[in-house]
Coordinates of C-alpha atoms and ligand atoms in Angstrom, one line a residue:
M1210 CA 14.2 12.0 4.3
N1211 CA 16.9 9.4 3.4
H1212 CA 14.8 6.3 3.1
F1213 CA 11.0 5.6 2.9
L1214 CA 10.5 2.5 5.0
D1215 CA 7.4 2.8 7.3
I1216 CA 4.6 5.3 8.1
T1217 CA 5.9 5.4 11.7
Q1218 CA 9.0 7.3 10.5
L1219 CA 6.8 10.2 9.3
S1220 CA 5.2 13.0 11.2
A1221 CA 1.7 14.2 10.4
T1222 CA 3.2 17.3 8.8
Q1223 CA 5.5 15.2 6.6
I1224 CA 2.6 12.9 5.5
T1225 CA 0.4 15.9 4.7
A1226 CA 3.2 17.6 2.7
L1227 CA 3.7 14.5 0.7
I1228 CA 0.0 14.2 -0.1
E1229 CA -0.2 17.9 -1.1
R1230 CA 2.8 17.5 -3.4
A1231 CA 1.2 14.4 -5.0
L1232 CA -2.0 16.4 -5.5
Y1233 CA 0.0 19.2 -7.1
F1234 CA 1.7 16.7 -9.5
K1235 CA -1.8 15.4 -10.4
Q1236 CA -3.2 18.8 -11.0
T1237 CA -0.3 20.1 -13.1
E1238 CA 0.5 16.9 -15.1
T1239 CA 3.2 18.7 -17.1
N1240 CA 6.5 20.5 -16.4
F1241 CA 7.6 18.1 -13.7
P1242 CA 11.0 18.6 -12.1
N1243 CA 13.9 16.9 -13.7
Y1244 CA 15.9 14.5 -11.4
S1245 CA 17.8 12.8 -14.2
P1246 CA 21.1 12.5 -12.3
H1247 CA 19.3 10.0 -10.0
S1248 CA 18.6 6.4 -11.2
V1249 CA 16.0 4.1 -9.8
A1250 CA 16.1 0.3 -9.6
T1251 CA 12.9 -1.6 -9.0
L1252 CA 13.8 -4.8 -7.1
F1253 CA 10.7 -7.0 -6.7
Y1254 CA 11.2 -10.4 -5.1
E1255 CA 7.4 -10.8 -4.8
T1256 CA 4.9 -10.3 -7.6
S1257 CA 3.4 -6.9 -8.3
T1258 CA 1.6 -5.0 -10.9
R1259 CA 0.4 -1.7 -9.4
T1260 CA 3.4 -0.8 -7.1
R1261 CA 6.2 -1.7 -9.5
V1262 CA 4.7 -0.1 -12.6
S1263 CA 3.6 3.1 -10.7
F1264 CA 7.0 3.6 -9.2
E1265 CA 8.5 3.1 -12.7
L1266 CA 6.1 5.6 -14.3
A1267 CA 6.6 8.0 -11.4
A1268 CA 10.4 7.9 -11.9
K1269 CA 10.1 8.4 -15.6
K1270 CA 7.8 11.4 -15.2
L1271 CA 10.6 12.9 -13.1
S1272 CA 13.1 12.1 -15.8
M1273 CA 14.9 9.4 -13.7
P1274 CA 16.3 6.4 -15.6
V1275 CA 14.7 3.2 -14.3
I1276 CA 16.2 -0.3 -14.2
D1277 CA 13.6 -3.1 -13.6
L1278 CA 15.5 -6.1 -12.1
N1279 CA 13.5 -9.2 -12.6
S1280 CA 14.3 -11.6 -9.7
Y1281 CA 13.6 -14.6 -11.9
T1282 CA 16.3 -13.6 -14.5
S1283 CA 18.8 -11.7 -12.3
S1284 CA 21.7 -13.2 -10.5
H1285 CA 19.4 -13.7 -7.5
V1286 CA 18.8 -17.1 -9.2
K1287 CA 22.5 -17.9 -8.8
G1288 CA 22.3 -17.1 -5.1
E1289 CA 23.3 -13.4 -5.0
T1290 CA 22.0 -11.7 -1.8
V1291 CA 19.7 -8.6 -2.0
E1292 CA 22.5 -6.6 -0.3
D1293 CA 25.1 -7.6 -2.9
T1294 CA 22.6 -6.9 -5.7
I1295 CA 22.1 -3.4 -4.3
K1296 CA 25.9 -2.9 -3.9
T1297 CA 26.4 -4.0 -7.5
L1298 CA 23.8 -1.5 -8.8
M1299 CA 25.2 1.2 -6.6
A1300 CA 28.7 0.6 -8.1
M1301 CA 27.0 1.4 -11.5
G1302 CA 25.5 4.7 -10.2
V1303 CA 22.0 3.6 -9.2
D1304 CA 21.0 5.5 -6.1
V1305 CA 17.3 4.7 -5.4
F1306 CA 16.1 1.2 -4.7
V1307 CA 12.4 0.3 -4.6
L1308 CA 12.4 -3.0 -2.8
R1309 CA 9.6 -5.6 -2.3
H1310 CA 10.5 -8.7 -0.4
H1311 CA 8.8 -11.4 1.6
E1312 CA 11.3 -10.9 4.5
E1313 CA 9.9 -8.5 7.1
S1314 CA 12.1 -5.5 7.9
L1315 CA 14.6 -6.3 5.2
P1316 CA 14.3 -2.8 3.6
A1317 CA 15.0 -1.3 7.1
T1318 CA 18.0 -3.6 7.7
L1319 CA 19.5 -2.8 4.3
A1320 CA 18.9 0.9 4.8
L1321 CA 21.0 0.8 8.0
K1322 CA 23.9 -0.5 6.0
M1323 CA 23.8 2.1 3.2
E1324 CA 25.8 4.8 5.0
N1325 CA 24.0 7.7 3.3
Q1326 CA 25.0 6.5 -0.1
G1327 CA 21.6 5.6 -1.5
H1328 CA 17.9 5.5 -0.8
I1329 CA 15.6 2.5 -0.1
I1330 CA 11.9 2.6 -0.6
N1331 CA 9.9 -0.2 1.1
A1332 CA 7.4 -1.4 -1.6
G1333 CA 6.1 -4.1 0.8
D1334 CA 8.0 -6.3 3.2
G1335 CA 6.1 -9.5 4.0
R1336 CA 3.2 -8.9 6.3
N1337 CA 4.9 -5.9 7.9
A1338 CA 4.3 -2.6 6.0
H1339 CA 3.3 -1.1 2.6
P1340 CA 3.7 2.6 3.3
S1341 CA 3.3 4.0 -0.2
Q1342 CA -0.1 2.2 -0.4
A1343 CA -1.3 3.8 2.8
M1344 CA -0.1 7.2 1.5
L1345 CA -2.0 6.9 -1.8
D1346 CA -5.1 5.6 0.0
M1347 CA -5.2 8.6 2.3
M1348 CA -4.6 10.9 -0.7
T1349 CA -7.6 9.3 -2.4
I1350 CA -9.8 9.6 0.7
G1351 CA -8.7 13.2 1.3
E1352 CA -9.7 14.2 -2.2
V1353 CA -13.3 13.3 -1.4
K1354 CA -13.6 13.4 2.4
P1355 CA -10.8 15.7 3.7
D1356 CA -12.1 16.0 7.3
F1357 CA -10.2 13.1 8.8
K1358 CA -11.1 14.0 12.3
H1359 CA -14.8 13.2 11.6
L1360 CA -14.2 10.1 9.5
K1361 CA -14.9 6.5 10.1
I1362 CA -12.8 4.0 8.0
S1363 CA -13.6 0.3 8.0
I1364 CA -11.0 -2.2 6.9
V1365 CA -12.6 -5.6 6.1
G1366 CA -11.1 -9.0 5.5
N1367 CA -7.8 -10.8 5.8
I1368 CA -6.2 -8.2 8.2
R1369 CA -3.8 -10.6 10.0
H1370 CA -1.7 -11.1 6.8
S1371 CA -2.1 -7.6 5.5
R1372 CA 0.8 -5.1 5.4
V1373 CA -1.7 -2.6 3.9
A1374 CA -3.8 -2.9 7.1
N1375 CA -0.7 -2.3 9.3
S1376 CA 0.3 0.8 7.4
M1377 CA -3.3 2.1 7.3
Q1378 CA -3.5 1.8 11.1
H1379 CA -0.4 3.9 11.5
I1380 CA -1.4 6.6 9.0
C1381 CA -4.9 6.8 10.5
A1382 CA -3.4 7.3 13.9
A1383 CA -0.9 9.9 12.6
L1384 CA -3.6 11.9 10.8
G1385 CA -6.2 11.8 13.6
V1386 CA -8.8 9.7 11.9
A1387 CA -11.8 9.6 14.3
K1388 CA -12.6 5.9 14.0
L1389 CA -11.0 2.9 12.5
A1390 CA -12.9 -0.5 12.5
L1391 CA -10.9 -3.6 11.7
V1392 CA -13.4 -6.3 10.7
A1393 CA -12.4 -9.9 10.3
P1394 CA -13.2 -13.4 11.4
E1395 CA -11.2 -14.4 14.5
I1396 CA -8.7 -16.4 12.4
W1397 CA -7.8 -13.3 10.4
Q1398 CA -7.8 -10.7 13.1
P1399 CA -4.6 -8.8 13.7
Q1400 CA -2.1 -10.3 16.2
T1401 CA -1.1 -6.7 17.1
C1402 CA -3.6 -3.8 16.8
Y1403 CA -1.8 -0.5 16.5
F1404 CA -4.9 1.7 16.1
G1405 CA -8.6 1.1 15.8
E1406 CA -11.1 -1.4 17.1
V1407 CA -11.3 -5.0 16.1
T1408 CA -14.7 -6.7 15.6
T1409 CA -16.0 -9.9 14.1
S1410 CA -19.3 -8.2 13.2
L1411 CA -19.5 -6.7 9.7
Q1412 CA -22.7 -4.9 10.6
E1413 CA -21.0 -3.3 13.6
G1414 CA -17.8 -2.5 11.7
L1415 CA -19.5 -1.0 8.7
A1416 CA -22.1 1.0 10.7
D1417 CA -22.0 4.6 9.5
A1418 CA -18.6 4.1 7.7
D1419 CA -17.4 6.8 5.4
V1420 CA -14.9 4.6 3.8
V1421 CA -14.7 0.8 3.4
I1422 CA -11.3 -0.7 2.5
C1423 CA -11.8 -4.3 1.4
L1424 CA -8.7 -6.5 1.6
R1425 CA -7.7 -9.4 -0.7
I1426 CA -7.7 -12.9 0.8
Q1427 CA -4.0 -13.5 0.7
N1428 CA -3.9 -17.3 0.1
E1429 CA -0.1 -17.2 -0.5
R1430 CA 0.5 -16.1 3.1
L1431 CA -2.0 -18.5 4.8
H1432 CA -0.7 -21.4 6.9
T1433 CA -2.7 -24.6 6.7
H1434 CA -4.6 -23.8 9.9
E1435 CA -5.4 -20.3 8.7
F1436 CA -7.7 -21.3 5.8
T1437 CA -11.4 -20.7 6.4
D1438 CA -14.5 -22.0 4.6
L1439 CA -14.9 -19.6 1.7
P1440 CA -18.7 -19.7 1.3
T1441 CA -19.0 -19.0 5.1
Y1442 CA -16.5 -16.1 4.8
Q1443 CA -18.4 -14.7 1.8
Q1444 CA -21.7 -14.9 3.6
N1445 CA -20.3 -13.0 6.6
Y1446 CA -17.7 -10.6 5.2
A1447 CA -18.0 -10.1 1.4
I1448 CA -18.6 -6.5 0.3
T1449 CA -22.0 -6.6 -1.5
A1450 CA -24.8 -4.1 -2.1
K1451 CA -26.6 -5.7 0.9
T1452 CA -23.7 -5.4 3.3
L1453 CA -22.9 -1.8 2.2
S1454 CA -26.4 -0.7 3.3
Y1455 CA -24.9 -0.7 6.9
A1456 CA -22.5 2.1 5.8
K1457 CA -23.2 5.8 5.0
P1458 CA -25.0 6.3 1.7
D1459 CA -22.0 8.1 0.2
V1460 CA -19.5 5.5 1.4
M1461 CA -16.3 5.3 -0.6
I1462 CA -15.3 1.7 -1.6
M1463 CA -11.6 1.0 -1.8
H1464 CA -9.4 -2.0 -2.3
P1465 CA -5.6 -2.0 -2.6
G1466 CA -5.8 -4.6 -5.4
P1467 CA -5.4 -7.0 -6.9
I1468 CA -9.1 -7.9 -6.5
N1469 CA -10.5 -11.3 -6.2
R1470 CA -13.7 -10.5 -8.0
N1471 CA -16.9 -12.0 -6.5
I1472 CA -14.9 -13.4 -3.6
E1473 CA -14.2 -10.6 -1.1
I1474 CA -16.0 -8.0 -3.1
D1475 CA -18.8 -8.2 -5.7
S1476 CA -17.9 -7.2 -9.2
E1477 CA -20.8 -4.8 -9.4
I1478 CA -19.5 -3.0 -6.2
A1479 CA -15.9 -2.9 -7.4
D1480 CA -17.0 -1.4 -10.7
G1481 CA -19.9 0.7 -9.3
K1482 CA -20.3 4.5 -8.9
Q1483 CA -18.9 4.5 -5.3
S1484 CA -15.8 2.6 -6.1
F1485 CA -12.5 4.5 -5.9
I1486 CA -10.4 1.5 -6.8
W1487 CA -9.2 2.8 -10.1
R1488 CA -8.7 6.3 -8.6
Q1489 CA -6.4 4.7 -6.1
V1490 CA -4.3 3.2 -8.9
T1491 CA -4.1 6.6 -10.7
N1492 CA -3.2 8.4 -7.5
G1493 CA -0.4 5.9 -6.9
V1494 CA 1.7 7.3 -9.7
Y1495 CA 1.5 10.9 -8.3
M1496 CA 2.0 9.7 -4.7
R1497 CA 5.1 7.8 -5.7
M1498 CA 6.4 10.8 -7.6
A1499 CA 6.2 12.8 -4.3
I1500 CA 8.0 10.0 -2.4
L1501 CA 10.8 9.8 -5.0
E1502 CA 11.2 13.6 -5.0
A1503 CA 11.4 13.7 -1.2
L1504 CA 14.3 11.3 -1.3
V1505 CA 16.4 12.9 -4.1
A1506 CA 15.5 16.6 -4.2
P1507 CA 18.4 18.8 -3.0
Ligands
CP1221 N1 -1.6 -3.0 -3.9 C1 -0.5 -3.6 -4.4 O1 0.5 -3.6 -3.7 O2 -0.6 -4.2 -5.6 P1 0.5 -4.9 -6.4 O3 0.8 -6.2 -5.6 O4 0.0 -5.2 -7.8 O5 1.7 -4.0 -6.4

């Protein structure tokens, strides 16, 4: 694997192998392989806590030097293009670039220009894809409910603007998840559905769900006509103790974060016994170790 851009580039075998490797890293916790000849730059042109820090920790656990380039203080402010920034860092010996950018498909476009000289990891490109999030989500689900072929996953909320929802659809299709429900008010339903069934009904979408993935309301991506009345949204779509009664009693509650507490999900649910939100964050480090290794290992 030369770049990590989209779930669609991976076969089910590759996805499973990466998840198994991440689980191995999680179980061993010490004596990780040493990839110190490779350096990683984290280039985040959109905000991030989880993805940026977990890639940095993952690289450090693999003994890879990390350069965190802050787009507010780098030469990006003087007009340098992302391509020129990457070329500059490559000239200094950096060979892995973890890129988050609002422009959809920019990581793939830049990867095409790299001529096998470096590796690009898509850490989220606009509304398009967030493949490492989907990988760590399936790792987390698989730890508890490994029989994907008999699983119902429900994704609830602002699906139209969610790169997480896109990548989840692709990974569920690749791994043969039995049912995927995409639950949203009409204004936030996906413009393109890759896998699963779309519904406006939370009751129908959550019925017998094994896993509920609650999405953040992404105010920063909404156009004026895409805002909805928040109290009405909460009444119909918020994840609460009452709405979770539609799902299976042992339903896993997940959220990619950051959480809007008591908006799309009640705090008591986010912090409750069935919440795997913090496990997702923990697993993110090991999953990203597996992704980095797959790019640089000889
Ligand atoms: N889930 C996720 O991408 O979180 P961050 O924006 O904090 O990286």
